[in-house]
C-alpha positions as CSV (number, residue, x, y, z in Angstrom):
1,M,1.7,24.8,-74.2
2,N,3.7,24.2,-71.4
3,E,3.7,20.3,-70.1
4,P,2.6,20.3,-66.2
5,I,6.2,19.1,-64.3
6,P,6.4,17.4,-60.9
7,V,6.3,19.5,-57.7
8,T,8.3,18.3,-54.6
9,R,8.2,20.2,-51.3
10,V,8.8,19.3,-47.8
11,T,5.7,19.7,-45.6
12,D,5.6,19.7,-42.3
13,H,5.4,16.0,-41.7
14,G,7.6,14.8,-44.5
15,T,8.6,15.4,-48.2
16,A,5.2,15.6,-50.4
17,K,5.6,15.3,-54.6
18,L,2.8,16.0,-57.1
19,M,3.2,14.4,-60.2
20,P,1.3,14.7,-63.4
21,D,-0.2,11.8,-64.6
22,V,0.9,11.7,-68.5
23,D,-2.6,9.8,-69.6
24,R,-5.1,12.4,-68.2
25,E,-4.1,15.9,-69.0
26,R,-4.9,17.5,-65.8
27,A,-4.7,14.5,-63.5
28,W,-2.5,14.0,-60.8
29,L,-0.7,11.9,-58.1
30,L,0.5,12.8,-54.9
31,T,2.7,10.9,-52.6
32,V,4.1,11.6,-49.3
33,D,7.7,10.2,-48.5
34,G,7.0,8.0,-51.5
35,A,4.0,6.2,-50.4
36,P,1.1,7.1,-52.9
37,Q,-1.7,9.1,-50.9
38,S,-4.1,10.7,-53.2
39,Y,-4.9,10.9,-57.2
40,V,-7.2,14.1,-58.3
41,D,-8.1,14.7,-62.1
42,L,-9.1,18.4,-62.1
43,D,-11.3,18.1,-64.8
44,E,-13.2,15.1,-63.7
45,P,-13.5,15.2,-60.0
46,T,-15.7,12.4,-60.1
47,H,-12.8,10.2,-61.5
48,L,-11.6,7.9,-58.8
49,E,-8.2,6.0,-59.2
50,F,-7.6,4.7,-56.0
51,E,-9.2,1.1,-55.0
52,Y,-10.3,2.6,-51.3
53,A,-11.5,6.0,-52.8
54,R,-13.8,4.2,-55.0
55,R,-15.0,2.2,-52.2
56,L,-15.5,5.2,-49.9
57,G,-17.0,6.8,-53.3
58,H,-19.7,3.8,-53.5
59,A,-20.6,4.1,-49.8
60,L,-20.8,8.0,-50.3
61,D,-23.3,7.5,-53.0
62,T,-25.6,4.9,-51.3
63,V,-25.6,6.0,-47.7
64,A,-28.3,8.7,-48.6
65,E,-30.3,9.7,-51.5
66,P,-28.4,10.5,-54.6
67,G,-28.0,14.3,-55.0
68,R,-28.8,15.1,-51.7
69,P,-26.4,17.7,-50.0
70,L,-24.5,16.4,-47.1
71,D,-22.7,18.1,-44.0
72,V,-19.3,16.0,-44.5
73,L,-16.4,16.1,-42.1
74,H,-13.1,14.5,-43.6
75,L,-10.5,13.7,-41.4
76,G,-7.0,13.8,-43.2
77,G,-6.9,15.8,-46.5
78,G,-4.5,14.5,-48.9
79,A,-4.9,16.2,-52.3
80,L,-8.7,16.8,-51.3
81,T,-10.2,13.9,-53.5
82,L,-13.2,13.0,-51.9
83,P,-14.3,16.8,-50.8
84,R,-13.9,17.4,-54.8
85,Y,-15.8,14.4,-55.3
86,V,-18.7,15.2,-52.7
87,A,-19.0,18.5,-54.1
88,A,-19.4,17.1,-57.6
89,T,-21.9,14.6,-57.0
90,R,-24.2,16.7,-53.9
91,P,-23.5,20.1,-55.0
92,G,-24.5,22.4,-52.0
93,S,-22.8,19.8,-49.4
94,R,-20.8,22.2,-46.7
95,Q,-17.6,20.1,-45.9
96,D,-14.9,20.6,-43.6
97,V,-11.1,19.2,-43.9
98,V,-9.3,18.5,-40.9
99,E,-5.1,17.8,-41.9
100,A,-2.4,18.1,-39.5
101,D,-0.4,18.8,-42.3
102,R,-0.5,22.6,-42.7
103,G,2.4,22.7,-45.4
104,L,0.4,19.6,-47.3
105,L,-2.8,21.7,-47.4
106,D,-0.9,25.0,-48.7
107,L,0.8,22.9,-51.7
108,V,-2.4,21.1,-52.7
109,T,-4.3,24.2,-53.0
110,E,-1.5,26.4,-54.8
111,H,-1.0,23.7,-57.4
112,L,-4.4,21.7,-57.4
113,P,-7.3,24.4,-56.6
114,L,-10.6,23.7,-55.4
115,P,-13.7,24.6,-57.5
116,G,-14.7,28.1,-56.7
117,D,-18.2,27.5,-55.9
118,A,-17.3,24.2,-53.5
119,R,-18.3,24.7,-50.0
120,I,-15.1,22.9,-48.9
121,A,-13.5,24.7,-45.7
122,L,-9.6,23.8,-44.8
123,H,-8.6,23.3,-41.4
124,G,-4.8,22.9,-40.3
125,A,-5.4,20.9,-37.1
126,D,-5.1,17.6,-35.2
127,A,-8.0,15.2,-36.1
128,R,-8.5,14.2,-32.7
129,E,-8.4,17.7,-31.0
130,W,-10.8,18.9,-34.0
131,L,-13.5,16.5,-33.2
132,E,-13.1,16.8,-29.4
133,A,-13.9,20.4,-29.9
134,A,-16.4,20.2,-32.6
135,P,-20.4,21.0,-32.2
136,A,-22.0,17.7,-31.3
137,G,-24.7,16.4,-34.3
138,S,-22.9,18.8,-36.4
139,A,-21.9,16.2,-39.7
140,D,-24.3,13.4,-41.8
141,I,-20.7,11.8,-42.7
142,L,-17.3,11.7,-41.0
143,I,-14.7,10.2,-43.3
144,A,-11.4,9.1,-41.7
145,D,-8.6,8.6,-43.9
146,V,-5.4,9.7,-41.8
147,F,-2.2,8.3,-42.3
148,G,1.1,9.6,-40.6
149,G,3.3,8.4,-43.1
150,S,1.6,4.9,-44.1
151,R,0.0,4.2,-40.7
152,V,-2.7,5.3,-38.9
153,P,-1.9,7.3,-35.6
154,A,-2.4,5.5,-32.5
155,H,-4.6,8.3,-30.8
156,L,-7.3,7.5,-33.6
157,T,-7.9,4.1,-32.7
158,T,-9.6,4.1,-29.6
159,V,-12.9,3.9,-27.7
160,A,-12.2,7.7,-26.7
161,Y,-11.5,8.6,-30.1
162,A,-14.8,6.6,-31.6
163,R,-17.1,8.5,-28.8
164,A,-15.8,12.0,-30.1
165,A,-16.7,10.7,-33.9
166,A,-20.1,9.7,-32.8
167,R,-20.7,12.7,-30.7
168,V,-20.0,14.7,-33.9
169,L,-22.4,12.6,-36.3
170,R,-26.2,13.1,-36.3
171,G,-28.7,10.3,-35.3
172,D,-28.6,9.3,-38.7
173,G,-25.3,10.0,-39.6
174,V,-22.5,7.3,-40.8
175,Y,-18.9,6.9,-40.0
176,L,-16.5,5.7,-43.0
177,A,-12.6,4.9,-42.3
178,N,-10.0,3.8,-44.7
179,L,-7.7,1.5,-42.9
180,A,-4.8,-1.3,-44.0
181,D,-3.9,-4.4,-42.2
182,A,-3.2,-8.0,-43.4
183,A,-4.0,-11.7,-41.8
184,P,-4.4,-12.3,-38.9
185,F,-6.1,-8.9,-39.1
186,A,-5.2,-7.9,-34.9
187,F,-5.3,-4.1,-36.1
188,L,-8.3,-4.4,-38.3
189,R,-10.4,-6.7,-36.0
190,S,-9.4,-4.5,-32.7
191,Q,-10.6,-1.5,-34.8
192,L,-14.0,-3.3,-35.4
193,A,-14.2,-4.3,-31.8
194,T,-13.7,-0.7,-30.8
195,L,-16.3,0.7,-33.2
196,A,-18.5,-1.7,-31.8
197,T,-18.5,-0.1,-28.5
198,V,-20.3,3.1,-29.9
199,F,-22.3,2.2,-33.2
200,A,-24.9,-0.6,-33.4
201,E,-24.3,-1.2,-36.9
202,L,-21.1,-2.3,-39.0
203,A,-19.5,-3.1,-42.5
204,L,-16.3,-3.7,-43.6
205,V,-15.8,-3.5,-47.6
206,A,-12.4,-5.5,-48.7
207,E,-11.1,-7.2,-51.8
208,P,-11.5,-10.7,-51.2
209,A,-7.7,-11.5,-51.5
210,V,-7.0,-9.4,-48.5
211,L,-10.1,-10.9,-46.7
212,R,-8.4,-14.3,-47.5
213,G,-5.2,-13.1,-46.1
214,R,-3.3,-13.3,-49.0
215,R,-1.9,-9.7,-49.3
216,F,-1.7,-6.7,-47.2
217,G,-4.5,-4.0,-48.4
218,N,-7.1,-1.6,-47.9
219,A,-10.6,-1.9,-46.0
220,V,-13.2,0.6,-45.8
221,L,-15.3,0.6,-42.5
222,L,-18.7,1.7,-42.1
223,A,-20.5,2.3,-38.8
224,A,-23.6,3.9,-37.7
225,H,-26.4,4.0,-35.1
226,H,-29.1,2.5,-37.7
227,P,-29.3,-0.5,-39.9
228,L,-27.4,0.4,-43.1
229,D,-28.7,-0.6,-46.4
230,I,-25.8,-3.0,-47.4
231,A,-27.7,-4.1,-50.8
232,P,-26.8,-1.3,-53.1
233,L,-23.4,-0.9,-51.5
234,A,-22.7,-4.6,-52.2
235,R,-24.1,-4.3,-55.9
236,R,-21.7,-1.4,-56.6
237,T,-18.6,-3.1,-54.9
238,A,-19.1,-6.1,-56.7
239,A,-19.3,-4.7,-60.3
240,D,-16.4,-2.1,-59.6
241,A,-13.4,-2.5,-61.8
242,F,-11.7,-3.8,-59.0
243,P,-14.3,-5.8,-57.2
244,A,-14.8,-6.1,-53.3
245,R,-17.2,-7.8,-51.0
246,V,-19.1,-6.5,-48.3
247,E,-19.4,-8.0,-44.9
248,H,-21.9,-7.3,-42.0
249,G,-24.0,-9.2,-39.5
250,G,-22.8,-12.4,-38.6
251,A,-19.8,-13.0,-40.6
252,L,-18.7,-9.7,-39.6
253,R,-18.9,-10.7,-36.0
254,D,-17.7,-14.0,-36.6
255,F,-14.3,-11.9,-38.2
256,I,-14.0,-9.9,-35.3
257,G,-14.0,-12.9,-32.9
258,A,-12.3,-12.4,-29.5
259,A,-10.6,-9.0,-30.3
260,V,-11.0,-6.5,-27.8
261,P,-11.6,-2.6,-28.0
262,V,-8.6,-0.4,-27.8
263,R,-8.1,1.8,-24.6
264,D,-5.9,5.2,-25.1
265,E,-3.0,3.7,-23.0
266,D,-2.7,0.4,-25.2
267,A,-3.0,2.1,-28.6
268,V,-0.4,1.6,-31.0
269,P,-0.5,2.7,-34.8
270,S,-1.7,0.5,-37.8
271,P,0.9,-1.8,-39.0
272,E,3.8,-0.8,-41.5
273,P,2.9,-1.7,-44.8
274,P,5.3,-4.3,-46.5
275,D,7.8,-3.1,-49.0
276,G,6.1,-2.3,-52.3
277,A,2.2,-2.9,-50.6
278,F,1.3,0.4,-52.0
279,G,4.5,1.2,-54.4
280,I,3.9,3.1,-57.6
281,G,3.9,0.6,-60.6
């Protein structure tokens, strides 16, 4: 039997590398320009290796009845970890994946093919342009996990972007985003303030050490027009192998403080991670 070997390819937006996991037979790590982007186990698509992916998975599991098919729009494709997860946990879901790097999509689908019965449509396009052209009220869940290298592009951080996202969601829909920041959290606070201009309910999931300002790390944001059922999400994230805390309500308003929403003309990308923040061990 041939051992899997790493695959490296220059794509539209960087150098992508697929590396096999020596501990799991058909599992792969995707890096782009050396930064870890995705982890996929083709035999076990419900295995979520990265902490932020697990938290998004917990959110996906708790925002609707277990197993109910959903219409999900993913902004950012990576190795298609979360689309595979939704297909496995919510069979019959209809999913669209928007990824600006068409070369990356080609690499992933060539070496890590999607299940034949998965209803996952892939689109090589800019996330905001796609959102602005998408039908209103067409998604139950919108997941934003878009990084140009290690930074969220500036045009995906603004009030206009948030309005476009809200327009595409149904009234009972939920917006999920993966962001990264460190104390004093200028970027994260501004993103919460931005989403608060459009959505009535917000929640934030992050590791306590990140929230206490001890290190740079990921934070998962939830936003909706309706009250979010925080209790099951809080239980799951607290009991995870990588425990996290859920902030909402008054505590989250205190966290946002005097942060102001981001206008298009003032937008900047998310902060550059410090060396080693997301390195491969």
